[in-house]
Coordinates of N, CA and C in Angstrom, one line a residue:
M16 N 184.4 92.9 -23.0 CA 185.2 91.8 -23.6 C 186.6 92.0 -23.0
S17 N 187.1 90.9 -22.6 CA 188.4 91.0 -21.9 C 189.6 90.5 -22.6
G18 N 189.5 89.5 -23.4 CA 190.8 89.0 -24.0 C 190.7 88.9 -25.5
A19 N 191.9 88.6 -26.1 CA 192.0 88.4 -27.5 C 191.2 87.2 -27.9
G20 N 190.5 87.3 -29.0 CA 189.8 86.1 -29.5 C 188.4 86.0 -29.0
D21 N 187.8 87.0 -28.4 CA 186.4 87.0 -28.0 C 185.5 86.9 -29.2
T22 N 184.3 86.4 -28.9 CA 183.2 86.3 -29.9 C 182.1 87.2 -29.5
L23 N 181.6 88.0 -30.4 CA 180.5 88.9 -30.2 C 179.3 88.1 -30.8
R24 N 178.3 87.8 -30.0 CA 177.1 87.1 -30.4 C 175.9 88.1 -30.5
L25 N 175.3 88.1 -31.7 CA 174.2 89.0 -32.0 C 172.9 88.3 -31.8
A26 N 171.9 89.1 -31.5 CA 170.5 88.6 -31.2 C 169.9 87.9 -32.4
A27 N 168.9 87.1 -32.1 CA 168.1 86.5 -33.1 C 167.5 87.5 -34.0
G28 N 167.4 87.3 -35.3 CA 166.8 88.2 -36.2 C 167.7 89.2 -36.8
V29 N 168.9 89.3 -36.2 CA 169.9 90.2 -36.8 C 170.8 89.5 -37.8
T30 N 170.8 90.0 -39.1 CA 171.6 89.4 -40.1 C 172.5 90.4 -40.7
L31 N 173.4 89.9 -41.6 CA 174.3 90.8 -42.3 C 173.6 91.9 -43.0
D32 N 172.4 91.6 -43.5 CA 171.6 92.6 -44.3 C 171.1 93.7 -43.4
H33 N 171.0 93.5 -42.1 CA 170.5 94.5 -41.2 C 171.6 95.5 -40.7
L34 N 172.8 95.2 -41.0 CA 173.9 95.9 -40.4 C 174.6 96.9 -41.3
A35 N 175.1 98.0 -40.7 CA 176.0 98.9 -41.4 C 177.2 99.1 -40.4
L36 N 178.4 99.2 -40.9 CA 179.6 99.3 -40.0 C 180.4 100.5 -40.3
A37 N 181.1 100.9 -39.3 CA 182.1 102.0 -39.4 C 183.1 101.7 -38.3
H38 N 184.2 102.5 -38.3 CA 185.1 102.5 -37.1 C 185.4 103.9 -36.8
S39 N 185.7 104.1 -35.5 CA 186.0 105.5 -35.1 C 187.3 106.0 -35.7
H40 N 187.4 107.3 -35.7 CA 188.6 107.9 -36.4 C 189.9 107.5 -35.8
D41 N 189.9 107.2 -34.5 CA 191.1 106.8 -33.8 C 191.3 105.3 -33.9
G42 N 190.4 104.6 -34.5 CA 190.6 103.2 -34.7 C 190.3 102.3 -33.5
Q43 N 189.8 102.9 -32.4 CA 189.6 102.2 -31.1 C 188.3 101.4 -31.1
Y44 N 187.3 101.9 -31.9 CA 186.0 101.3 -31.8 C 185.5 100.8 -33.1
L45 N 184.9 99.7 -33.1 CA 184.1 99.2 -34.2 C 182.6 99.6 -33.9
L46 N 182.0 100.3 -34.9 CA 180.7 100.8 -34.7 C 179.7 100.0 -35.6
I47 N 178.8 99.3 -35.0 CA 177.8 98.5 -35.7 C 176.4 99.1 -35.5
Y48 N 175.9 99.5 -36.7 CA 174.5 100.1 -36.7 C 173.5 99.0 -37.2
C49 N 172.4 98.9 -36.5 CA 171.3 98.0 -36.8 C 170.0 98.8 -36.6
G50 N 169.5 99.4 -37.7 CA 168.4 100.2 -37.6 C 168.7 101.5 -36.8
E51 N 168.0 101.7 -35.7 CA 168.2 102.9 -34.9 C 169.2 102.6 -33.8
E52 N 169.7 101.3 -33.7 CA 170.6 100.9 -32.6 C 172.0 101.1 -33.0
L53 N 172.9 101.4 -32.0 CA 174.3 101.5 -32.3 C 175.0 100.7 -31.2
L54 N 175.9 99.8 -31.6 CA 176.8 99.1 -30.7 C 178.2 99.5 -31.0
A55 N 178.9 100.1 -30.0 CA 180.3 100.5 -30.1 C 181.1 99.6 -29.3
I56 N 182.1 98.9 -30.0 CA 182.9 97.9 -29.3 C 184.3 98.4 -29.3
Y57 N 184.8 98.7 -28.1 CA 186.1 99.1 -27.9 C 187.1 98.0 -28.1
G58 N 188.2 98.3 -28.9 CA 189.2 97.3 -29.1 C 189.0 96.3 -30.2
A59 N 187.8 96.3 -30.8 CA 187.5 95.3 -31.8 C 188.4 95.4 -33.0
M60 N 188.8 96.6 -33.4 CA 189.6 96.8 -34.5 C 191.1 96.4 -34.2
G61 N 191.4 96.2 -33.0 CA 192.7 95.8 -32.6 C 192.9 94.3 -32.3
G62 N 191.8 93.6 -32.6 CA 191.9 92.1 -32.5 C 191.3 91.6 -31.2
N63 N 190.7 92.4 -30.4 CA 190.1 91.9 -29.2 C 188.9 91.0 -29.5
V64 N 188.2 91.3 -30.6 CA 187.1 90.5 -31.0 C 187.6 89.7 -32.3
A65 N 187.5 88.4 -32.1 CA 188.0 87.6 -33.2 C 186.9 87.3 -34.2
T66 N 185.7 87.0 -33.7 CA 184.5 86.6 -34.5 C 183.3 87.3 -34.1
I67 N 182.4 87.5 -35.1 CA 181.0 87.9 -34.9 C 180.1 86.8 -35.3
E68 N 179.3 86.4 -34.3 CA 178.4 85.2 -34.5 C 176.9 85.7 -34.6
F69 N 176.2 85.1 -35.5 CA 174.8 85.5 -35.7 C 174.0 84.3 -35.2
A70 N 172.8 84.6 -34.7 CA 171.9 83.6 -34.2 C 171.6 82.4 -35.1
D71 N 171.6 82.7 -36.5 CA 171.4 81.7 -37.5 C 172.6 80.7 -37.7
G72 N 173.6 81.0 -36.9 CA 174.8 80.1 -37.0 C 175.9 80.6 -37.8
G73 N 175.7 81.7 -38.5 CA 176.8 82.4 -39.3 C 177.8 82.9 -38.4
C74 N 179.1 82.7 -38.7 CA 180.2 83.2 -37.9 C 181.3 83.7 -38.8
Y75 N 181.7 85.0 -38.6 CA 182.6 85.7 -39.4 C 183.7 86.4 -38.6
S76 N 184.8 86.5 -39.2 CA 185.8 87.4 -38.5 C 185.4 88.9 -38.7
V77 N 185.9 89.7 -37.9 CA 185.6 91.2 -38.0 C 186.0 91.6 -39.4
E78 N 187.1 91.2 -39.9 CA 187.6 91.6 -41.3 C 186.6 91.1 -42.4
E79 N 186.1 89.9 -42.2 CA 185.1 89.4 -43.2 C 183.8 90.2 -43.1
V80 N 183.3 90.5 -41.9 CA 182.1 91.3 -41.8 C 182.3 92.7 -42.4
L81 N 183.5 93.3 -42.2 CA 183.8 94.6 -42.8 C 183.8 94.5 -44.3
G82 N 184.2 93.4 -44.9 CA 184.2 93.3 -46.3 C 182.8 93.0 -46.9
L83 N 181.9 92.4 -46.1 CA 180.6 92.0 -46.5 C 179.5 93.0 -46.3
V84 N 179.6 93.9 -45.3 CA 178.6 94.8 -44.9 C 178.9 96.2 -45.4
A85 N 177.8 96.9 -45.8 CA 178.0 98.3 -46.2 C 178.6 99.2 -45.1
A86 N 179.5 100.1 -45.5 CA 180.1 101.0 -44.6 C 179.1 102.2 -44.5
V87 N 179.2 102.8 -43.3 CA 178.4 104.0 -43.0 C 179.1 105.2 -43.5

């Protein structure tokens, strides 16, 4: 992801209920856990990712997702 305001689009079948979130100790990475899978997004906590979009049409800011999803 290259610029501010990027959207992270998640695959079909992934919902808020499937996710657990954390961030790295240095604050550089947003860590998204979905079952056995891990997606580490550099710079997401600094605003490089504006929204997370789900295949069902749900679209949330990183802050909203952090508030809605269980922390690891």
